[in-house]
PDB file of C-alpha atoms in Angstrom:
ATOM      1  CA  MET A 706       5.116 -55.620  16.267  1.00  0.00           C
ATOM      2  CA  ASP A 707       7.066 -56.662  19.363  1.00  0.00           C
ATOM      3  CA  LEU A 708       9.830 -59.026  18.248  1.00  0.00           C
ATOM      4  CA  ALA A 709      10.404 -60.274  21.780  1.00  0.00           C
ATOM      5  CA  ASN A 710       6.970 -61.916  21.777  1.00  0.00           C
ATOM      6  CA  HIS A 711       7.773 -64.145  18.789  1.00  0.00           C
ATOM      7  CA  THR A 712       9.753 -67.366  18.852  1.00  0.00           C
ATOM      8  CA  TRP A 713      11.537 -68.383  15.672  1.00  0.00           C
ATOM      9  CA  THR A 714      10.880 -72.012  14.692  1.00  0.00           C
ATOM     10  CA  GLN A 715      14.158 -72.761  12.832  1.00  0.00           C
ATOM     11  CA  SER A 716      12.415 -73.744   9.578  1.00  0.00           C
ATOM     12  CA  PHE A 717      10.037 -72.468   6.938  1.00  0.00           C
ATOM     13  CA  LEU A 718       7.106 -74.386   5.495  1.00  0.00           C
ATOM     14  CA  LEU A 719       6.549 -74.319   1.729  1.00  0.00           C
ATOM     15  CA  ALA A 720       2.787 -74.325   1.167  1.00  0.00           C
ATOM     16  CA  GLY A 721       2.962 -75.496  -2.453  1.00  0.00           C
ATOM     17  CA  PHE A 722      -0.290 -76.176  -4.317  1.00  0.00           C
ATOM     18  CA  THR A 723      -3.434 -77.620  -2.778  1.00  0.00           C
ATOM     19  CA  THR A 724      -4.404 -80.774  -4.664  1.00  0.00           C
ATOM     20  CA  THR A 725      -6.932 -83.457  -3.798  1.00  0.00           C
ATOM     21  CA  GLY A 726      -5.856 -87.005  -3.030  1.00  0.00           C
ATOM     22  CA  ALA A 727      -6.989 -88.374  -6.407  1.00  0.00           C
ATOM     23  CA  LEU A 728      -5.395 -85.585  -8.441  1.00  0.00           C
ATOM     24  CA  ARG A 729      -2.102 -85.423  -6.567  1.00  0.00           C
ATOM     25  CA  PRO A 730      -0.380 -88.448  -8.241  1.00  0.00           C
ATOM     26  CA  LEU A 731      -1.453 -87.244 -11.712  1.00  0.00           C
ATOM     27  CA  VAL A 732      -0.212 -83.694 -11.127  1.00  0.00           C
ATOM     28  CA  PHE A 733       3.040 -85.039  -9.685  1.00  0.00           C
ATOM     29  CA  LEU A 734       3.643 -87.359 -12.653  1.00  0.00           C
ATOM     30  CA  GLY A 735       2.737 -84.630 -15.148  1.00  0.00           C
ATOM     31  CA  THR A 736       5.151 -82.183 -13.528  1.00  0.00           C
ATOM     32  CA  LEU A 737       7.866 -84.836 -13.331  1.00  0.00           C
ATOM     33  CA  CYS A 738       7.442 -85.632 -17.047  1.00  0.00           C
ATOM     34  CA  ILE A 739       7.700 -81.934 -17.979  1.00  0.00           C
ATOM     35  CA  TYR A 740      10.815 -81.608 -15.813  1.00  0.00           C
ATOM     36  CA  LEU A 741      12.522 -84.649 -17.368  1.00  0.00           C
ATOM     37  CA  LEU A 742      11.591 -83.537 -20.895  1.00  0.00           C
ATOM     38  CA  THR A 743      12.975 -80.070 -20.108  1.00  0.00           C
ATOM     39  CA  LEU A 744      16.285 -81.570 -18.994  1.00  0.00           C
ATOM     40  CA  ALA A 745      16.409 -83.855 -22.039  1.00  0.00           C
ATOM     41  CA  GLY A 746      15.504 -81.087 -24.501  1.00  0.00           C
ATOM     42  CA  ASN A 747      18.089 -78.618 -23.214  1.00  0.00           C
ATOM     43  CA  LEU A 748      20.779 -81.311 -23.002  1.00  0.00           C
ATOM     44  CA  CYS A 749      19.946 -82.277 -26.582  1.00  0.00           C
ATOM     45  CA  ILE A 750      20.576 -78.713 -27.796  1.00  0.00           C
ATOM     46  CA  ILE A 751      23.920 -78.535 -25.934  1.00  0.00           C
ATOM     47  CA  VAL A 752      25.047 -81.866 -27.427  1.00  0.00           C
ATOM     48  CA  LEU A 753      23.919 -80.877 -30.943  1.00  0.00           C
ATOM     49  CA  VAL A 754      25.832 -77.600 -30.871  1.00  0.00           C
ATOM     50  CA  GLN A 755      28.955 -79.389 -29.665  1.00  0.00           C
ATOM     51  CA  ALA A 756      28.619 -82.368 -32.044  1.00  0.00           C
ATOM     52  CA  ASP A 757      27.676 -80.652 -35.330  1.00  0.00           C
ATOM     53  CA  SER A 758      30.273 -78.350 -36.901  1.00  0.00           C
ATOM     54  CA  ARG A 759      27.614 -76.450 -38.879  1.00  0.00           C
ATOM     55  CA  LEU A 760      26.139 -75.194 -35.619  1.00  0.00           C
ATOM     56  CA  CYS A 761      29.472 -73.732 -34.463  1.00  0.00           C
ATOM     57  CA  THR A 762      28.251 -70.158 -34.930  1.00  0.00           C
ATOM     58  CA  PRO A 763      27.759 -67.365 -32.363  1.00  0.00           C
ATOM     59  CA  MET A 764      23.956 -67.704 -32.484  1.00  0.00           C
ATOM     60  CA  TYR A 765      24.012 -71.400 -31.609  1.00  0.00           C
ATOM     61  CA  PHE A 766      26.756 -70.895 -29.034  1.00  0.00           C
ATOM     62  CA  PHE A 767      24.496 -68.474 -27.140  1.00  0.00           C
ATOM     63  CA  ILE A 768      21.522 -70.835 -27.568  1.00  0.00           C
ATOM     64  CA  SER A 769      23.591 -73.620 -25.977  1.00  0.00           C
ATOM     65  CA  VAL A 770      24.559 -71.274 -23.112  1.00  0.00           C
ATOM     66  CA  LEU A 771      20.853 -70.507 -22.616  1.00  0.00           C
ATOM     67  CA  SER A 772      20.088 -74.241 -22.553  1.00  0.00           C
ATOM     68  CA  PHE A 773      22.833 -74.807 -19.965  1.00  0.00           C
ATOM     69  CA  LEU A 774      21.377 -72.001 -17.856  1.00  0.00           C
ATOM     70  CA  GLU A 775      17.865 -73.466 -18.157  1.00  0.00           C
ATOM     71  CA  LEU A 776      19.084 -76.810 -16.798  1.00  0.00           C
ATOM     72  CA  TRP A 777      20.087 -75.112 -13.542  1.00  0.00           C
ATOM     73  CA  TYR A 778      17.191 -72.647 -13.565  1.00  0.00           C
ATOM     74  CA  VAL A 779      14.493 -75.322 -13.705  1.00  0.00           C
ATOM     75  CA  SER A 780      16.378 -77.561 -11.249  1.00  0.00           C
ATOM     76  CA  THR A 781      16.429 -74.784  -8.640  1.00  0.00           C
ATOM     77  CA  THR A 782      12.667 -74.846  -8.052  1.00  0.00           C
ATOM     78  CA  VAL A 783      11.076 -77.959  -9.582  1.00  0.00           C
ATOM     79  CA  PRO A 784      12.452 -80.459  -7.022  1.00  0.00           C
ATOM     80  CA  THR A 785      10.760 -78.512  -4.212  1.00  0.00           C
ATOM     81  CA  LEU A 786       7.600 -78.267  -6.347  1.00  0.00           C
ATOM     82  CA  LEU A 787       7.610 -82.051  -6.794  1.00  0.00           C
ATOM     83  CA  HIS A 788       8.189 -82.562  -3.063  1.00  0.00           C
ATOM     84  CA  THR A 789       5.254 -80.344  -2.087  1.00  0.00           C
ATOM     85  CA  LEU A 790       3.006 -82.033  -4.673  1.00  0.00           C
ATOM     86  CA  LEU A 791       3.855 -85.432  -3.223  1.00  0.00           C
ATOM     87  CA  HIS A 792       3.961 -84.628   0.498  1.00  0.00           C
ATOM     88  CA  GLY A 793       1.980 -81.407   0.885  1.00  0.00           C
ATOM     89  CA  ARG A 794       3.448 -78.628   3.046  1.00  0.00           C
ATOM     90  CA  SER A 795       7.180 -79.234   3.273  1.00  0.00           C
ATOM     91  CA  PRO A 796       9.752 -77.870   5.754  1.00  0.00           C
ATOM     92  CA  ILE A 797      12.847 -76.125   4.430  1.00  0.00           C
ATOM     93  CA  SER A 798      15.685 -74.706   6.526  1.00  0.00           C
ATOM     94  CA  PRO A 799      16.269 -70.919   6.398  1.00  0.00           C
ATOM     95  CA  ALA A 800      19.774 -71.440   4.954  1.00  0.00           C
ATOM     96  CA  VAL A 801      18.543 -73.649   2.105  1.00  0.00           C
ATOM     97  CA  CYS A 802      15.611 -71.294   1.528  1.00  0.00           C
ATOM     98  CA  LEU A 803      17.846 -68.228   1.177  1.00  0.00           C
ATOM     99  CA  VAL A 804      20.313 -70.092  -1.052  1.00  0.00           C
ATOM    100  CA  GLN A 805      17.403 -71.103  -3.292  1.00  0.00           C
ATOM    101  CA  LEU A 806      16.205 -67.491  -3.370  1.00  0.00           C
ATOM    102  CA  TYR A 807      19.662 -66.226  -4.357  1.00  0.00           C
ATOM    103  CA  VAL A 808      20.390 -68.882  -6.990  1.00  0.00           C
ATOM    104  CA  PHE A 809      16.924 -68.577  -8.563  1.00  0.00           C
ATOM    105  CA  HIS A 810      17.181 -64.799  -8.913  1.00  0.00           C
ATOM    106  CA  SER A 811      20.805 -65.001 -10.052  1.00  0.00           C
ATOM    107  CA  LEU A 812      19.885 -67.387 -12.859  1.00  0.00           C
ATOM    108  CA  GLY A 813      16.791 -65.350 -13.734  1.00  0.00           C
ATOM    109  CA  MET A 814      18.774 -62.116 -14.018  1.00  0.00           C
ATOM    110  CA  THR A 815      21.523 -63.932 -15.936  1.00  0.00           C
ATOM    111  CA  GLU A 816      18.866 -65.034 -18.428  1.00  0.00           C
ATOM    112  CA  CYS A 817      17.701 -61.416 -18.788  1.00  0.00           C
ATOM    113  CA  TYR A 818      21.250 -60.335 -19.670  1.00  0.00           C
ATOM    114  CA  LEU A 819      21.756 -63.336 -21.949  1.00  0.00           C
ATOM    115  CA  LEU A 820      18.588 -62.572 -23.921  1.00  0.00           C
ATOM    116  CA  GLY A 821      19.981 -59.068 -24.451  1.00  0.00           C
ATOM    117  CA  VAL A 822      23.294 -60.491 -25.704  1.00  0.00           C
ATOM    118  CA  MET A 823      21.417 -62.816 -28.074  1.00  0.00           C
ATOM    119  CA  ALA A 824      19.506 -59.833 -29.459  1.00  0.00           C
ATOM    120  CA  LEU A 825      22.831 -58.011 -29.957  1.00  0.00           C
ATOM    121  CA  ASP A 826      24.165 -61.037 -31.839  1.00  0.00           C
ATOM    122  CA  ARG A 827      21.172 -60.984 -34.227  1.00  0.00           C
ATOM    123  CA  TYR A 828      21.546 -57.224 -34.686  1.00  0.00           C
ATOM    124  CA  LEU A 829      25.209 -57.523 -35.673  1.00  0.00           C
ATOM    125  CA  ALA A 830      24.513 -60.506 -37.965  1.00  0.00           C
ATOM    126  CA  ILE A 831      21.771 -58.664 -39.871  1.00  0.00           C
ATOM    127  CA  CYS A 832      22.846 -55.019 -39.650  1.00  0.00           C
ATOM    128  CA  ARG A 833      26.644 -55.463 -39.759  1.00  0.00           C
ATOM    129  CA  PRO A 834      27.097 -58.644 -41.849  1.00  0.00           C
ATOM    130  CA  LEU A 835      30.506 -57.684 -43.298  1.00  0.00           C
ATOM    131  CA  HIS A 836      32.015 -57.125 -39.841  1.00  0.00           C
ATOM    132  CA  TYR A 837      30.011 -59.816 -38.009  1.00  0.00           C
ATOM    133  CA  GLN A 838      32.740 -62.482 -37.799  1.00  0.00           C
ATOM    134  CA  ALA A 839      35.274 -59.966 -36.482  1.00  0.00           C
ATOM    135  CA  LEU A 840      32.841 -58.398 -33.999  1.00  0.00           C
ATOM    136  CA  MET A 841      31.644 -61.803 -32.750  1.00  0.00           C
ATOM    137  CA  SER A 842      34.924 -63.671 -32.523  1.00  0.00           C
ATOM    138  CA  ARG A 843      35.158 -66.699 -30.240  1.00  0.00           C
ATOM    139  CA  GLN A 844      36.888 -64.611 -27.589  1.00  0.00           C
ATOM    140  CA  VAL A 845      34.087 -62.016 -27.671  1.00  0.00           C
ATOM    141  CA  GLN A 846      31.460 -64.760 -27.425  1.00  0.00           C
ATOM    142  CA  LEU A 847      33.110 -66.225 -24.338  1.00  0.00           C
ATOM    143  CA  TRP A 848      33.536 -62.795 -22.778  1.00  0.00           C
ATOM    144  CA  LEU A 849      29.890 -61.848 -23.351  1.00  0.00           C
ATOM    145  CA  ALA A 850      28.614 -65.189 -22.034  1.00  0.00           C
ATOM    146  CA  GLY A 851      30.806 -64.929 -18.931  1.00  0.00           C
ATOM    147  CA  ALA A 852      29.782 -61.310 -18.350  1.00  0.00           C
ATOM    148  CA  THR A 853      26.082 -62.270 -18.254  1.00  0.00           C
ATOM    149  CA  TRP A 854      26.746 -64.797 -15.458  1.00  0.00           C
ATOM    150  CA  VAL A 855      28.900 -62.396 -13.450  1.00  0.00           C
ATOM    151  CA  ALA A 856      26.353 -59.582 -13.833  1.00  0.00           C
ATOM    152  CA  GLY A 857      23.402 -61.826 -12.940  1.00  0.00           C
ATOM    153  CA  PHE A 858      24.970 -63.346  -9.838  1.00  0.00           C
ATOM    154  CA  SER A 859      26.268 -59.943  -8.691  1.00  0.00           C
ATOM    155  CA  ALA A 860      22.947 -58.103  -9.082  1.00  0.00           C
ATOM    156  CA  ALA A 861      21.028 -60.817  -7.205  1.00  0.00           C
ATOM    157  CA  LEU A 862      23.250 -60.328  -4.149  1.00  0.00           C
ATOM    158  CA  VAL A 863      21.358 -57.143  -3.220  1.00  0.00           C
ATOM    159  CA  PRO A 864      17.795 -58.506  -2.844  1.00  0.00           C
ATOM    160  CA  ALA A 865      19.028 -61.824  -1.412  1.00  0.00           C
ATOM    161  CA  SER A 866      21.254 -60.221   1.238  1.00  0.00           C
ATOM    162  CA  LEU A 867      18.574 -57.704   2.259  1.00  0.00           C
ATOM    163  CA  THR A 868      16.010 -60.487   2.638  1.00  0.00           C
ATOM    164  CA  ALA A 869      18.467 -62.537   4.712  1.00  0.00           C
ATOM    165  CA  THR A 870      18.710 -59.705   7.282  1.00  0.00           C
ATOM    166  CA  LEU A 871      14.947 -59.593   7.937  1.00  0.00           C
ATOM    167  CA  PRO A 872      13.560 -60.908  11.250  1.00  0.00           C
ATOM    168  CA  PHE A 873      10.860 -63.505  10.531  1.00  0.00           C
ATOM    169  CA  CYS A 874       7.882 -64.104  12.812  1.00  0.00           C
ATOM    170  CA  LEU A 875       5.854 -66.415  10.563  1.00  0.00           C
ATOM    171  CA  LYS A 876       7.040 -69.583   8.885  1.00  0.00           C
ATOM    172  CA  GLU A 877       4.590 -70.650   6.129  1.00  0.00           C
ATOM    173  CA  VAL A 878       5.769 -69.514   2.679  1.00  0.00           C
ATOM    174  CA  ALA A 879       2.731 -69.165   0.393  1.00  0.00           C
ATOM    175  CA  HIS A 880       4.631 -70.543  -2.585  1.00  0.00           C
ATOM    176  CA  TYR A 881       6.297 -73.729  -3.802  1.00  0.00           C
ATOM    177  CA  PHE A 882       9.778 -72.196  -3.548  1.00  0.00           C
ATOM    178  CA  CYS A 883      11.440 -69.356  -1.651  1.00  0.00           C
ATOM    179  CA  ASP A 884      10.771 -66.125  -3.528  1.00  0.00           C
ATOM    180  CA  LEU A 885      11.084 -62.484  -2.468  1.00  0.00           C
ATOM    181  CA  ALA A 886       7.466 -61.433  -1.959  1.00  0.00           C
ATOM    182  CA  PRO A 887       6.310 -64.557  -0.030  1.00  0.00           C
ATOM    183  CA  LEU A 888       9.325 -64.326   2.302  1.00  0.00           C
ATOM    184  CA  MET A 889       8.864 -60.620   3.007  1.00  0.00           C
ATOM    185  CA  ARG A 890       5.264 -61.293   4.056  1.00  0.00           C
ATOM    186  CA  LEU A 891       6.684 -63.383   6.928  1.00  0.00           C
ATOM    187  CA  ALA A 892       8.801 -60.540   8.328  1.00  0.00           C
ATOM    188  CA  CYS A 893       8.096 -58.895  11.672  1.00  0.00           C
ATOM    189  CA  VAL A 894       9.003 -55.436  10.376  1.00  0.00           C
ATOM    190  CA  ASP A 895       7.812 -52.997   7.725  1.00  0.00           C
ATOM    191  CA  THR A 896       9.354 -54.145   4.414  1.00  0.00           C
ATOM    192  CA  ARG A 897       8.350 -51.219   2.188  1.00  0.00           C
ATOM    193  CA  TRP A 898      11.956 -50.008   1.985  1.00  0.00           C
ATOM    194  CA  HIS A 899      13.161 -53.507   1.101  1.00  0.00           C
ATOM    195  CA  LYS A 900      10.488 -53.803  -1.593  1.00  0.00           C
ATOM    196  CA  GLY A 901      11.613 -50.470  -3.036  1.00  0.00           C
ATOM    197  CA  VAL A 902      15.239 -51.605  -3.238  1.00  0.00           C
ATOM    198  CA  HIS A 903      14.231 -54.989  -4.690  1.00  0.00           C
ATOM    199  CA  GLY A 904      12.035 -53.294  -7.274  1.00  0.00           C
ATOM    200  CA  ALA A 905      14.792 -50.840  -8.221  1.00  0.00           C
ATOM    201  CA  VAL A 906      17.469 -53.529  -8.659  1.00  0.00           C
ATOM    202  CA  ILE A 907      15.285 -56.039 -10.505  1.00  0.00           C
ATOM    203  CA  GLY A 908      13.417 -53.338 -12.424  1.00  0.00           C
ATOM    204  CA  VAL A 909      16.573 -51.588 -13.641  1.00  0.00           C
ATOM    205  CA  ALA A 910      18.232 -54.877 -14.637  1.00  0.00           C
ATOM    206  CA  THR A 911      15.251 -56.326 -16.471  1.00  0.00           C
ATOM    207  CA  GLY A 912      13.882 -53.000 -17.725  1.00  0.00           C
ATOM    208  CA  CYS A 913      17.178 -51.827 -19.236  1.00  0.00           C
ATOM    209  CA  ASN A 914      17.670 -55.187 -20.922  1.00  0.00           C
ATOM    210  CA  PHE A 915      14.141 -55.129 -22.288  1.00  0.00           C
ATOM    211  CA  VAL A 916      14.627 -51.605 -23.665  1.00  0.00           C
ATOM    212  CA  LEU A 917      17.944 -52.737 -25.187  1.00  0.00           C
ATOM    213  CA  ILE A 918      16.232 -55.711 -26.848  1.00  0.00           C
ATOM    214  CA  LEU A 919      13.444 -53.487 -28.216  1.00  0.00           C
ATOM    215  CA  GLY A 920      16.017 -51.008 -29.567  1.00  0.00           C
ATOM    216  CA  LEU A 921      18.072 -53.733 -31.224  1.00  0.00           C
ATOM    217  CA  TYR A 922      15.033 -55.305 -32.839  1.00  0.00           C
ATOM    218  CA  GLY A 923      13.917 -51.868 -33.980  1.00  0.00           C
ATOM    219  CA  GLY A 924      17.272 -51.580 -35.804  1.00  0.00           C
ATOM    220  CA  ILE A 925      16.852 -55.112 -37.176  1.00  0.00           C
ATOM    221  CA  LEU A 926      13.364 -54.278 -38.477  1.00  0.00           C
ATOM    222  CA  ARG A 927      14.623 -51.167 -40.284  1.00  0.00           C
ATOM    223  CA  ALA A 928      17.487 -53.121 -41.839  1.00  0.00           C
ATOM    224  CA  VAL A 929      15.271 -56.035 -42.919  1.00  0.00           C
ATOM    225  CA  LEU A 930      12.690 -53.766 -44.550  1.00  0.00           C
ATOM    226  CA  LYS A 931      15.473 -52.344 -46.731  1.00  0.00           C
ATOM    227  CA  LEU A 932      16.377 -55.781 -48.127  1.00  0.00           C
ATOM    228  CA  PRO A 933      15.549 -56.067 -51.852  1.00  0.00           C
ATOM    229  CA  SER A 934      13.600 -59.352 -51.988  1.00  0.00           C
ATOM    230  CA  ALA A 935      10.801 -60.924 -49.973  1.00  0.00           C
ATOM    231  CA  ALA A 936      12.813 -64.144 -49.658  1.00  0.00           C
ATOM    232  CA  SER A 937      15.765 -62.382 -48.040  1.00  0.00           C
ATOM    233  CA  ARG A 938      13.432 -60.538 -45.665  1.00  0.00           C
ATOM    234  CA  ALA A 939      11.713 -63.793 -44.685  1.00  0.00           C
ATOM    235  CA  LYS A 940      15.085 -65.488 -44.065  1.00  0.00           C
ATOM    236  CA  ALA A 941      16.272 -62.602 -41.876  1.00  0.00           C
ATOM    237  CA  PHE A 942      13.052 -62.618 -39.845  1.00  0.00           C
ATOM    238  CA  SER A 943      13.194 -66.408 -39.424  1.00  0.00           C
ATOM    239  CA  THR A 944      16.560 -66.180 -37.620  1.00  0.00           C
ATOM    240  CA  CYS A 945      14.959 -63.857 -35.038  1.00  0.00           C
ATOM    241  CA  SER A 946      11.508 -65.390 -34.577  1.00  0.00           C
ATOM    242  CA  SER A 947      12.546 -68.049 -32.045  1.00  0.00           C
ATOM    243  CA  HIS A 948      14.410 -65.535 -29.897  1.00  0.00           C
ATOM    244  CA  ILE A 949      11.499 -63.071 -29.986  1.00  0.00           C
ATOM    245  CA  THR A 950       9.107 -65.836 -28.844  1.00  0.00           C
ATOM    246  CA  VAL A 951      11.384 -66.741 -25.902  1.00  0.00           C
ATOM    247  CA  VAL A 952      11.744 -63.060 -24.908  1.00  0.00           C
ATOM    248  CA  VAL A 953       7.967 -62.530 -24.921  1.00  0.00           C
ATOM    249  CA  LEU A 954       7.314 -65.659 -22.830  1.00  0.00           C
ATOM    250  CA  PHE A 955       9.984 -64.838 -20.253  1.00  0.00           C
ATOM    251  CA  TYR A 956       9.411 -61.103 -19.840  1.00  0.00           C
ATOM    252  CA  ALA A 957       5.599 -61.177 -19.949  1.00  0.00           C
ATOM    253  CA  SER A 958       5.349 -63.616 -17.038  1.00  0.00           C
ATOM    254  CA  ALA A 959       8.252 -62.133 -15.046  1.00  0.00           C
ATOM    255  CA  PHE A 960       6.974 -58.542 -15.371  1.00  0.00           C
ATOM    256  CA  THR A 961       3.537 -59.656 -14.204  1.00  0.00           C
ATOM    257  CA  VAL A 962       4.993 -60.974 -10.926  1.00  0.00           C
ATOM    258  CA  TYR A 963       7.853 -58.579 -10.184  1.00  0.00           C
ATOM    259  CA  VAL A 964       6.611 -55.302 -11.684  1.00  0.00           C
ATOM    260  CA  GLY A 965       2.891 -55.551 -10.970  1.00  0.00           C
ATOM    261  CA  SER A 966       1.388 -54.819  -7.558  1.00  0.00           C
ATOM    262  CA  PRO A 967       1.141 -58.022  -5.489  1.00  0.00           C
ATOM    263  CA  GLY A 968      -1.754 -56.616  -3.461  1.00  0.00           C
ATOM    264  CA  SER A 969      -3.931 -56.210  -6.542  1.00  0.00           C
ATOM    265  CA  ARG A 970      -3.842 -59.928  -7.369  1.00  0.00           C
ATOM    266  CA  PRO A 971      -5.760 -62.770  -5.664  1.00  0.00           C
ATOM    267  CA  GLU A 972      -3.751 -64.906  -3.259  1.00  0.00           C
ATOM    268  CA  GLY A 973      -1.946 -67.738  -5.015  1.00  0.00           C
ATOM    269  CA  THR A 974      -1.789 -65.958  -8.383  1.00  0.00           C
ATOM    270  CA  ASP A 975       1.957 -65.338  -8.168  1.00  0.00           C
ATOM    271  CA  LYS A 976       2.857 -68.985  -7.741  1.00  0.00           C
ATOM    272  CA  ARG A 977       0.651 -69.949 -10.699  1.00  0.00           C
ATOM    273  CA  ILE A 978       2.298 -67.285 -12.872  1.00  0.00           C
ATOM    274  CA  ALA A 979       5.701 -68.465 -11.609  1.00  0.00           C
ATOM    275  CA  LEU A 980       4.995 -71.838 -13.230  1.00  0.00           C
ATOM    276  CA  VAL A 981       5.182 -70.073 -16.610  1.00  0.00           C
ATOM    277  CA  TYR A 982       8.697 -68.646 -16.293  1.00  0.00           C
ATOM    278  CA  ALA A 983      10.107 -71.229 -13.862  1.00  0.00           C
ATOM    279  CA  LEU A 984       8.773 -74.408 -15.517  1.00  0.00           C
ATOM    280  CA  LEU A 985       6.897 -73.817 -18.784  1.00  0.00           C
ATOM    281  CA  THR A 986       9.397 -71.444 -20.467  1.00  0.00           C
ATOM    282  CA  PRO A 987      12.440 -73.726 -19.900  1.00  0.00           C
ATOM    283  CA  PHE A 988      10.296 -76.600 -21.236  1.00  0.00           C
ATOM    284  CA  LEU A 989       9.231 -74.677 -24.359  1.00  0.00           C
ATOM    285  CA  ASN A 990      12.624 -73.161 -25.209  1.00  0.00           C
ATOM    286  CA  PRO A 991      14.124 -76.348 -26.746  1.00  0.00           C
ATOM    287  CA  ILE A 992      10.889 -76.918 -28.691  1.00  0.00           C
ATOM    288  CA  ILE A 993      10.910 -73.349 -30.003  1.00  0.00           C
ATOM    289  CA  TYR A 994      14.555 -73.581 -31.062  1.00  0.00           C
ATOM    290  CA  THR A 995      14.186 -77.003 -32.748  1.00  0.00           C
ATOM    291  CA  LEU A 996      10.711 -77.195 -34.294  1.00  0.00           C
ATOM    292  CA  ARG A 997      10.989 -73.662 -35.720  1.00  0.00           C
ATOM    293  CA  ASN A 998      14.612 -73.973 -36.825  1.00  0.00           C
ATOM    294  CA  LYS A 999      15.505 -75.803 -40.037  1.00  0.00           C
ATOM    295  CA  GLU A1000      19.252 -75.883 -39.292  1.00  0.00           C
ATOM    296  CA  VAL A1001      18.745 -77.551 -35.913  1.00  0.00           C
ATOM    297  CA  LYS A1002      16.405 -80.163 -37.394  1.00  0.00           C
ATOM    298  CA  GLU A1003      18.966 -80.949 -40.116  1.00  0.00           C
ATOM    299  CA  ALA A1004      21.713 -81.168 -37.478  1.00  0.00           C
ATOM    300  CA  MET A1005      19.598 -83.654 -35.517  1.00  0.00           C
ATOM    301  CA  LYS A1006      19.294 -85.821 -38.658  1.00  0.00           C
ATOM    302  CA  ARG A1007      23.068 -85.694 -39.279  1.00  0.00           C
ATOM    303  CA  VAL A1008      23.903 -86.615 -35.691  1.00  0.00           C
ATOM    304  CA  ARG A1009      21.277 -89.394 -35.743  1.00  0.00           C
ATOM    305  CA  VAL A1010      22.793 -90.836 -38.944  1.00  0.00           C
ATOM    306  CA  ARG A1011      26.298 -90.588 -37.454  1.00  0.00           C
ATOM    307  CA  ILE A1012      25.208 -92.444 -34.297  1.00  0.00           C
ATOM    308  CA  TRP A1013      23.404 -95.109 -36.350  1.00  0.00           C
ATOM    309  CA  THR A1014      26.505 -95.632 -38.519  1.00  0.00           C
ATOM    310  CA  MET A1015      28.702 -95.976 -35.441  1.00  0.00           C
ATOM    311  CA  LEU A1016      26.310 -98.546 -33.948  1.00  0.00           C
ATOM    312  CA  LYS A1017      26.290-100.583 -37.181  1.00  0.00           C
ATOM    313  CA  GLU A1018      30.089-100.592 -37.344  1.00  0.00           C
ATOM    314  CA  ALA A1019      30.456-101.576 -33.693  1.00  0.00           C
TER     315      ALA A1019
END
């Protein structure tokens, strides 16, 4: 393709979702409600962990870090989704588009690493209970949490910087936010090499973490099956069930988009699947960690009673 024959238009257009006039306000309000509930739910978990001393454990520390990450993760894409639902195709500058691409993938890869750290925490708690407090000291917790952010934001530099160097001839992004595959379809050049590098970086990061999680839970399963009573086995499994549910939701949807072959799926499938890991999973995470967790529900009652007492004394 002759690049000289193409004039760059200084902005991309986010296609978003096609909705009819009657449905558009309902879809917008529904999405807005999910977004606000997601923010409220994740903020609630962060406040609970900070306010209740009984939740000052490594497991709940990492859950609060995940909730903090989800606040930024969902806020990276949902505002543009809401804008396209309300106004249809929406312009976005190349700089903002590439920043969104980088931040979204940085947070996504950080979550992959964080889920691996959370699996390690459960492994040490169940398989090394006598050494758990020493192995998961506060300093180690902070180091592991910080390392996930550094690793995530470093790894995402590769696909984001390669995409930024592409010459673009088309401007309409067939998505509701700037993602790798939709942007590469707009390039004037062959992007097979770029796709290979993107696949290697994202695949190694997510694949290695997924294998690590499977290995750790394999060790947990062996240790739990050796426990003497059914009650102790059920208690051990209950501490892992929420994390396993979150891992399955996140990896199943992400692998479908980034590991599968885009050409084998109907057009528009990727952006519908993206709703699962970019909107639905952050929305469900607080529900999974509260409704299925007795300690969190009890902490909510204690904090509620404390607030009510303070209001009565005021």
